[in-house]
């Protein structure tokens, strides 16, 4: 499969614009919910860690202090695992939402111009003899000899998510 060259930005501008328009509200909702949920998770984890430390201190002896350190470390690891699992859940939810919105583009009036832009991009990358077909999930697939190009809407969404992981990580930093 052939990756898109760096100058693919202008050809993908309609895709980016459509995804940004359609996903903006949902991304803000997900960001807010993620921030609230992450706060609740961190609060619960901190309470658990504090309870573990308090209980261990009550035991009093050196063994108690050693146990407290062990429990505290375990609680921090567990809290970290919970936060990471929630981040992955949010990342998956965002990916699914963006894929659904990309699929909805097929009935949008912006879709035909988007297909034309993708067709021009495929021809620019693979040449005018490229065999270009519409992808069942939207967008295009192109082939020229052994070279292939996946310009399907799901592939473009995945490519955008992978291209800017910092933007995605802002969901739980808010």
PDB file of N, CA and C in Angstrom, residues 27-40 87 166-174:
ATOM      1  N   UNK A  27     -16.643  15.767  19.788  1.00  0.00           N
ATOM      2  CA  UNK A  27     -15.328  15.740  20.439  1.00  0.00           C
ATOM      3  C   UNK A  27     -15.347  16.558  21.724  1.00  0.00           C
ATOM      4  N   UNK A  28     -16.043  17.700  21.699  1.00  0.00           N
ATOM      5  CA  UNK A  28     -16.128  18.501  22.928  1.00  0.00           C
ATOM      6  C   UNK A  28     -16.906  17.750  23.999  1.00  0.00           C
ATOM      7  N   UNK A  29     -17.984  17.060  23.594  1.00  0.00           N
ATOM      8  CA  UNK A  29     -18.761  16.294  24.558  1.00  0.00           C
ATOM      9  C   UNK A  29     -17.908  15.166  25.136  1.00  0.00           C
ATOM     10  N   UNK A  30     -17.188  14.478  24.269  1.00  0.00           N
ATOM     11  CA  UNK A  30     -16.333  13.383  24.729  1.00  0.00           C
ATOM     12  C   UNK A  30     -15.228  13.935  25.625  1.00  0.00           C
ATOM     13  N   UNK A  31     -14.667  15.081  25.252  1.00  0.00           N
ATOM     14  CA  UNK A  31     -13.614  15.688  26.067  1.00  0.00           C
ATOM     15  C   UNK A  31     -14.128  16.020  27.458  1.00  0.00           C
ATOM     16  N   UNK A  32     -15.303  16.635  27.520  1.00  0.00           N
ATOM     17  CA  UNK A  32     -15.872  16.990  28.820  1.00  0.00           C
ATOM     18  C   UNK A  32     -16.152  15.738  29.642  1.00  0.00           C
ATOM     19  N   UNK A  33     -16.794  14.751  29.013  1.00  0.00           N
ATOM     20  CA  UNK A  33     -17.104  13.510  29.731  1.00  0.00           C
ATOM     21  C   UNK A  33     -15.821  12.802  30.162  1.00  0.00           C
ATOM     22  N   UNK A  34     -14.814  12.816  29.302  1.00  0.00           N
ATOM     23  CA  UNK A  34     -13.543  12.161  29.641  1.00  0.00           C
ATOM     24  C   UNK A  34     -12.878  12.859  30.814  1.00  0.00           C
ATOM     25  N   UNK A  35     -12.893  14.178  30.801  1.00  0.00           N
ATOM     26  CA  UNK A  35     -12.299  14.911  31.912  1.00  0.00           C
ATOM     27  C   UNK A  35     -13.012  14.632  33.220  1.00  0.00           C
ATOM     28  N   UNK A  36     -14.348  14.628  33.166  1.00  0.00           N
ATOM     29  CA  UNK A  36     -15.110  14.347  34.384  1.00  0.00           C
ATOM     30  C   UNK A  36     -14.854  12.924  34.870  1.00  0.00           C
ATOM     31  N   UNK A  37     -14.894  11.972  33.943  1.00  0.00           N
ATOM     32  CA  UNK A  37     -14.685  10.569  34.328  1.00  0.00           C
ATOM     33  C   UNK A  37     -13.265  10.356  34.840  1.00  0.00           C
ATOM     34  N   UNK A  38     -12.286  10.958  34.185  1.00  0.00           N
ATOM     35  CA  UNK A  38     -10.897  10.824  34.646  1.00  0.00           C
ATOM     36  C   UNK A  38     -10.745  11.419  36.044  1.00  0.00           C
ATOM     37  N   UNK A  39     -11.414  12.541  36.306  1.00  0.00           N
ATOM     38  CA  UNK A  39     -11.368  13.132  37.641  1.00  0.00           C
ATOM     39  C   UNK A  39     -11.957  12.212  38.685  1.00  0.00           C
ATOM     40  N   UNK A  40     -13.095  11.594  38.355  1.00  0.00           N
ATOM     41  CA  UNK A  40     -13.717  10.661  39.302  1.00  0.00           C
ATOM     42  C   UNK A  40     -12.817   9.448  39.530  1.00  0.00           C
ATOM     43  N   UNK A  87      -8.513   5.808  29.153  1.00  0.00           N
ATOM     44  CA  UNK A  87      -7.998   6.538  27.999  1.00  0.00           C
ATOM     45  C   UNK A  87      -8.170   5.717  26.720  1.00  0.00           C
ATOM     46  N   UNK A 166      -1.107  13.697  19.588  1.00  0.00           N
ATOM     47  CA  UNK A 166      -1.133  14.737  20.621  1.00  0.00           C
ATOM     48  C   UNK A 166      -2.531  15.329  20.716  1.00  0.00           C
ATOM     49  N   UNK A 167      -3.157  15.576  19.577  1.00  0.00           N
ATOM     50  CA  UNK A 167      -4.521  16.124  19.575  1.00  0.00           C
ATOM     51  C   UNK A 167      -5.483  15.156  20.246  1.00  0.00           C
ATOM     52  N   UNK A 168      -5.340  13.872  19.974  1.00  0.00           N
ATOM     53  CA  UNK A 168      -6.210  12.869  20.596  1.00  0.00           C
ATOM     54  C   UNK A 168      -5.980  12.831  22.103  1.00  0.00           C
ATOM     55  N   UNK A 169      -4.729  12.942  22.531  1.00  0.00           N
ATOM     56  CA  UNK A 169      -4.440  12.870  23.969  1.00  0.00           C
ATOM     57  C   UNK A 169      -4.988  14.069  24.725  1.00  0.00           C
ATOM     58  N   UNK A 170      -5.343  15.131  24.027  1.00  0.00           N
ATOM     59  CA  UNK A 170      -5.939  16.292  24.697  1.00  0.00           C
ATOM     60  C   UNK A 170      -7.317  15.969  25.260  1.00  0.00           C
ATOM     61  N   UNK A 171      -7.913  14.871  24.825  1.00  0.00           N
ATOM     62  CA  UNK A 171      -9.223  14.482  25.352  1.00  0.00           C
ATOM     63  C   UNK A 171      -9.177  14.279  26.852  1.00  0.00           C
ATOM     64  N   UNK A 172      -8.112  13.683  27.365  1.00  0.00           N
ATOM     65  CA  UNK A 172      -8.067  13.421  28.803  1.00  0.00           C
ATOM     66  C   UNK A 172      -7.187  14.428  29.530  1.00  0.00           C
ATOM     67  N   UNK A 173      -6.593  15.347  28.815  1.00  0.00           N
ATOM     68  CA  UNK A 173      -5.804  16.384  29.475  1.00  0.00           C
ATOM     69  C   UNK A 173      -6.680  17.570  29.865  1.00  0.00           C
ATOM     70  N   UNK A 174      -7.886  17.615  29.328  1.00  0.00           N
ATOM     71  CA  UNK A 174      -8.779  18.758  29.600  1.00  0.00           C
ATOM     72  C   UNK A 174      -9.382  18.656  30.988  1.00  0.00           C
TER      73      UNK A 174
END
